[in-house]
């Protein structure tokens, strides 16, 4: 076979360039630690590796979500434990109340219980990064508040006013609030602030909430309209736009009772806030009513109403045999304690579930993280051997080229 | 009987012939590195018996035409795949995610941000992060699509340059044809010109798919392989021309610079669009990338972007943000305010449904919610505005109007704000109101301006009374793993596009390697016959040098013989 000189040079040159190209690409792979550095290196494997990458990224987010959920649940567990301690303490005070003789002793116990209510409200307001654990899904205003008794004896300059607390429509005010006859002053101002109407309106222990509304409508000069909602909440509105009314000098503090007298109020909602972890919804923020009871209803069970009931007894607000009432309060506290502990057990189970999920997700992420390099990673031991081989081939190719170029008659002529 | 004179004449012929042969060898040596040069061998023939010695009849080109023809066919395909390979490598880089900055990473980041919002909807910075990641994702989509359009423009420029080069080669072949015919008629050596012509034809085959046919006077006619259009007819070249093609804009989805089609004007002045006939060579490869591959990928990336706009928009518009609107204007203009929405040239269509509106006071407290019903096959945007304004529940809270450019604008009256939510028929997506993403196509794919201005408006909750809930955020983050077209997730669709590019590149690489092997084999065969071996030429040099010396020696011997005879004559 004839081997033309130019062809000899061209083929040798091509061989060297090709080997150098292979060597360069291989070095690039070694330096990146990847055998697949472009999709075309292996479209199928590249695609699988990217799929795993997406999965790892999602898992990392799920793990962060589960850690977030754990933070909330552990805080919830801690709060419930402290509320449980409060209830235990409250039971102790109630038992001491049974044996108490002097009004000073009762006053001291009442003061301690009121302090406990405030602590319970503080605990019910626990929030993490702006989200209340016991606020439902609302993050404002504060999920619970506490007002001292008779704090809102007066209602000033309102166009619309609604009672916070409902009253059983069939019960008399005397039965509901242990009050006697009383009266209040209704005052109405025009839009310029001039007082155009003032009237004292009486109420009686035998009145029902509907009777009170009727008295206001009858004696209010048609300037205000009072109504009662199905859940027993009194509502008063000004009948003329721009006119405002006030209720003052309420002798028995009945409007303070409607406004939530000395008990906590709940401002959250009834829905819960849940975090989704791998298709499982974990409730991290629950409605406060589920744990602490509904402060707007005196017949509602729960921590706050139980404590409030105890406070009322110790303050002699409730009439009757104090010792019997306190014994009954001890039973209520025990019921609230049991309910709370059942909630603690539920939260404990949720923590265990989320921790289990978290561990599983971490395990899967680790497995995926191992699998990904298996697909696209370079086996460095084999790669080092291959690199040596490729370097040798490149060197050999150059040596052969030099020899081939030397083998010419020019050197001999 | 041969006399001394004949011997002298024979030696003279020999010397002349070997000188000429040495000249040929010398030309071979000098052109050993010349591209396209064909080795020549001296043609030496013995003179007839009536004369004495050898005669130099000329130089023979050592070339096998059938090999050259096969080479041209192979090289056309080789160059077609080489061109495709170059473009596809660059397209692959656009869709590479290995470095952690590709489109897939941006898609992932966006969904991670939304998932984080689902766990922390009360955190303003998390909502801001959603918008930032959404901007990064849409920007990556746009940049990818724009890079693809830019690549079409580059391919167009390459086509323009290639056509110029083709025209130069066609002219060169026609000129060489003429000169070769003239030299052949004068019985002169036209081998060098033939080499130049062969080289020009070889280069032409690298650019475009052609056929050749040699005429009786040594000229070569060149034809377009498909279509058979004559490119060179003896000494006349037919130039290819370029013309802007209004049906082929660089950006197939928007009005933009038109790309060029290739025209051919025949001898009778008829104009032909030969673009579809060019399917091989560098020109064919570039055309395939420009007119088929790139538009297909642009369409696929556009479809994915539109799916994201629509599917996320439909969920997002079900919800409310942490802050509310004072004013909002639809992103898309209708062709006519009274034409039904589905016939008003809007980028997305809707179906019959209801849309809810929540009214808040200026402190963000929810005052009222109400809903309006619509039928997009009947109602135009003017009807929608009218429904909002005339709703019995809308007692002076908000006012809807149509802007001069036929967009729906909803404004809250003083002291109020509003939200649009719970859209059951996709009206929000059709109009581009309260959808996180907007855009008619991938080139306009963007985060809606209202969310850029106030990221807190991003929806996470479906309940206007509880804007920090997370059901909407959960639904959007769950989309990452949802098969949005029933079979594929968003990532699957993207990976399919990426795979298509990678597989096309691999096919082009494989085809290129196979053709390269065939071309190398053919080149070896051609070179074996036509290439110059310096060693061989050195031997020939020695061979002809010695032959020349021998002829010279015969002259001297004959001279001595003549002197001897002259001596005998003088002695007598």
CSV table of C-alpha atoms in Angstrom, one decimal, chain B residues 251-435:
chain,number,residue,atom,x,y,z
B,251,UNK,CA,-39.3,34.0,17.1
B,252,UNK,CA,-42.1,31.7,16.0
B,253,UNK,CA,-44.5,33.0,18.7
B,254,UNK,CA,-44.2,36.7,18.2
B,255,UNK,CA,-43.6,39.2,15.5
B,256,UNK,CA,-39.9,39.5,15.0
B,257,UNK,CA,-37.1,39.6,12.4
B,258,UNK,CA,-37.9,37.3,9.5
B,259,UNK,CA,-35.5,34.6,8.5
B,260,UNK,CA,-34.3,33.9,5.0
B,261,UNK,CA,-35.4,31.4,2.4
B,262,UNK,CA,-33.1,30.3,-0.4
B,263,UNK,CA,-34.2,31.1,-3.9
B,264,UNK,CA,-33.0,29.9,-7.3
B,265,UNK,CA,-33.5,31.7,-10.6
B,266,UNK,CA,-33.3,29.4,-13.6
B,267,UNK,CA,-32.1,30.4,-17.1
B,268,UNK,CA,-35.6,31.5,-18.1
B,269,UNK,CA,-35.9,33.8,-15.1
B,270,UNK,CA,-38.3,31.6,-13.2
B,271,UNK,CA,-37.8,31.9,-9.4
B,272,UNK,CA,-37.9,28.8,-7.3
B,273,UNK,CA,-37.9,28.4,-3.5
B,274,UNK,CA,-35.4,25.6,-3.1
B,275,UNK,CA,-35.2,25.7,0.7
B,276,UNK,CA,-37.1,22.4,1.1
B,277,UNK,CA,-34.8,20.7,-1.4
B,278,UNK,CA,-31.6,21.3,0.6
B,279,UNK,CA,-31.4,18.6,3.1
B,280,UNK,CA,-27.8,17.8,3.4
B,281,UNK,CA,-24.4,19.3,3.7
B,282,UNK,CA,-23.6,22.1,6.1
B,283,UNK,CA,-26.5,24.2,4.6
B,284,UNK,CA,-29.0,21.3,5.0
B,285,UNK,CA,-27.9,20.7,8.5
B,286,UNK,CA,-28.2,24.3,9.5
B,287,UNK,CA,-31.6,24.6,7.9
B,288,UNK,CA,-32.8,21.5,9.8
B,289,UNK,CA,-31.7,23.0,13.1
B,290,UNK,CA,-33.1,26.5,12.2
B,291,UNK,CA,-36.5,25.4,10.7
B,292,UNK,CA,-37.3,22.2,12.5
B,293,UNK,CA,-35.4,21.4,15.7
B,294,UNK,CA,-35.3,24.9,17.2
B,295,UNK,CA,-39.0,25.8,16.6
B,296,UNK,CA,-40.0,22.4,18.0
B,297,UNK,CA,-38.0,23.0,21.2
B,298,UNK,CA,-39.3,26.6,21.5
B,299,UNK,CA,-42.8,25.3,21.1
B,300,UNK,CA,-42.3,22.7,23.8
B,301,UNK,CA,-40.8,25.1,26.3
B,302,UNK,CA,-43.6,27.5,25.5
B,303,UNK,CA,-46.2,24.9,26.1
B,304,UNK,CA,-44.6,24.1,29.5
B,305,UNK,CA,-44.5,27.8,30.4
B,306,UNK,CA,-48.2,28.2,29.5
B,307,UNK,CA,-49.1,25.1,31.5
B,308,UNK,CA,-47.4,26.6,34.5
B,309,UNK,CA,-49.1,29.9,34.0
B,310,UNK,CA,-52.5,28.3,33.7
B,311,UNK,CA,-52.3,25.5,36.3
B,312,UNK,CA,-50.7,27.6,39.0
B,313,UNK,CA,-52.9,30.6,38.1
B,314,UNK,CA,-56.1,28.6,38.5
B,315,UNK,CA,-55.1,27.5,42.0
B,316,UNK,CA,-53.6,30.9,43.0
B,317,UNK,CA,-56.7,32.8,42.0
B,318,UNK,CA,-58.7,30.6,44.4
B,319,UNK,CA,-56.9,32.2,47.3
B,320,UNK,CA,-56.3,35.5,49.0
B,321,UNK,CA,-53.0,37.1,50.1
B,322,UNK,CA,-51.9,38.6,53.3
B,323,UNK,CA,-52.6,42.1,51.9
B,324,UNK,CA,-55.4,43.1,49.6
B,325,UNK,CA,-56.0,45.1,46.4
B,326,UNK,CA,-56.8,48.8,46.2
B,327,UNK,CA,-56.8,48.4,42.4
B,328,UNK,CA,-56.1,45.7,39.9
B,329,UNK,CA,-55.9,45.6,36.2
B,330,UNK,CA,-56.1,42.6,33.9
B,331,UNK,CA,-52.8,41.7,32.2
B,332,UNK,CA,-54.3,40.9,28.8
B,333,UNK,CA,-56.2,43.2,26.5
B,334,UNK,CA,-59.4,41.9,24.9
B,335,UNK,CA,-59.9,42.4,21.2
B,336,UNK,CA,-63.3,43.8,22.0
B,337,UNK,CA,-65.0,44.6,25.3
B,338,UNK,CA,-68.3,43.0,24.2
B,339,UNK,CA,-67.0,39.9,22.5
B,340,UNK,CA,-67.3,36.8,24.6
B,341,UNK,CA,-64.2,36.3,26.6
B,342,UNK,CA,-63.4,33.0,24.9
B,343,UNK,CA,-63.6,34.8,21.5
B,344,UNK,CA,-61.8,38.0,22.5
B,345,UNK,CA,-58.2,36.9,21.5
B,346,UNK,CA,-57.2,36.3,25.0
B,347,UNK,CA,-54.3,33.8,25.6
B,348,UNK,CA,-56.3,31.5,27.8
B,349,UNK,CA,-59.9,30.4,27.8
B,350,UNK,CA,-62.3,29.9,30.7
B,351,UNK,CA,-65.5,27.9,31.3
B,352,UNK,CA,-68.7,29.0,33.0
B,353,UNK,CA,-68.3,29.6,36.7
B,354,UNK,CA,-68.4,32.0,39.6
B,355,UNK,CA,-65.8,34.3,41.1
B,356,UNK,CA,-65.9,35.6,44.6
B,357,UNK,CA,-65.0,39.0,45.8
B,358,UNK,CA,-64.1,39.8,49.4
B,359,UNK,CA,-64.3,43.4,50.7
B,360,UNK,CA,-62.2,44.6,53.6
B,361,UNK,CA,-62.1,47.9,55.5
B,362,UNK,CA,-58.9,49.9,55.3
B,363,UNK,CA,-57.6,48.0,58.4
B,364,UNK,CA,-57.9,44.7,56.6
B,365,UNK,CA,-61.0,43.5,58.4
B,366,UNK,CA,-63.3,41.4,56.3
B,367,UNK,CA,-66.6,43.2,55.7
B,368,UNK,CA,-68.4,41.3,53.1
B,369,UNK,CA,-68.0,38.6,50.4
B,370,UNK,CA,-70.1,38.2,47.3
B,371,UNK,CA,-69.9,36.3,44.1
B,372,UNK,CA,-70.7,36.9,40.5
B,373,UNK,CA,-71.5,34.3,37.8
B,374,UNK,CA,-70.1,34.4,34.3
B,375,UNK,CA,-70.3,32.5,31.1
B,376,UNK,CA,-67.1,33.2,29.0
B,377,UNK,CA,-68.9,32.0,25.8
B,378,UNK,CA,-71.5,34.8,26.2
B,379,UNK,CA,-70.0,37.5,28.4
B,380,UNK,CA,-67.4,40.0,27.4
B,381,UNK,CA,-65.2,41.9,29.8
B,382,UNK,CA,-67.8,44.8,29.7
B,383,UNK,CA,-70.4,42.3,31.1
B,384,UNK,CA,-68.0,41.3,33.8
B,385,UNK,CA,-67.5,44.9,34.8
B,386,UNK,CA,-71.2,45.4,34.7
B,387,UNK,CA,-71.8,42.3,36.9
B,388,UNK,CA,-69.4,43.7,39.5
B,389,UNK,CA,-70.8,47.2,39.5
B,390,UNK,CA,-74.5,46.1,39.6
B,391,UNK,CA,-74.1,43.3,42.2
B,392,UNK,CA,-76.7,44.1,45.0
B,393,UNK,CA,-74.0,43.2,47.5
B,394,UNK,CA,-71.6,45.8,46.0
B,395,UNK,CA,-72.9,48.8,47.8
B,396,UNK,CA,-70.2,51.2,46.9
B,397,UNK,CA,-67.2,49.1,47.7
B,398,UNK,CA,-65.6,48.6,44.4
B,399,UNK,CA,-65.9,49.9,40.8
B,400,UNK,CA,-65.1,48.0,37.7
B,401,UNK,CA,-64.3,49.7,34.4
B,402,UNK,CA,-62.8,49.0,31.0
B,403,UNK,CA,-59.6,50.8,30.1
B,404,UNK,CA,-59.0,52.3,26.7
B,405,UNK,CA,-56.8,49.3,25.8
B,406,UNK,CA,-59.7,47.0,26.7
B,407,UNK,CA,-58.5,45.6,30.0
B,408,UNK,CA,-60.7,45.1,33.0
B,409,UNK,CA,-59.8,47.4,35.9
B,410,UNK,CA,-61.3,47.0,39.4
B,411,UNK,CA,-60.8,49.7,41.9
B,412,UNK,CA,-61.7,49.9,45.6
B,413,UNK,CA,-63.6,53.0,46.6
B,414,UNK,CA,-62.1,55.1,49.4
B,415,UNK,CA,-61.8,53.2,52.7
B,416,UNK,CA,-62.0,49.7,51.2
B,417,UNK,CA,-59.8,47.0,49.8
B,418,UNK,CA,-60.7,43.8,48.1
B,419,UNK,CA,-59.6,40.4,47.0
B,420,UNK,CA,-60.7,38.1,44.2
B,421,UNK,CA,-60.9,34.5,45.1
B,422,UNK,CA,-62.6,31.1,44.6
B,423,UNK,CA,-62.7,31.5,40.8
B,424,UNK,CA,-64.4,28.3,39.6
B,425,UNK,CA,-64.2,28.7,35.8
B,426,UNK,CA,-60.7,30.2,35.3
B,427,UNK,CA,-61.9,33.7,34.5
B,428,UNK,CA,-58.9,35.1,36.4
B,429,UNK,CA,-56.4,33.1,34.3
B,430,UNK,CA,-58.2,34.1,31.0
B,431,UNK,CA,-58.0,37.8,31.9
B,432,UNK,CA,-54.7,37.7,33.9
B,433,UNK,CA,-56.0,39.0,37.2
B,434,UNK,CA,-54.7,37.7,40.5
B,435,UNK,CA,-52.7,35.0,38.8
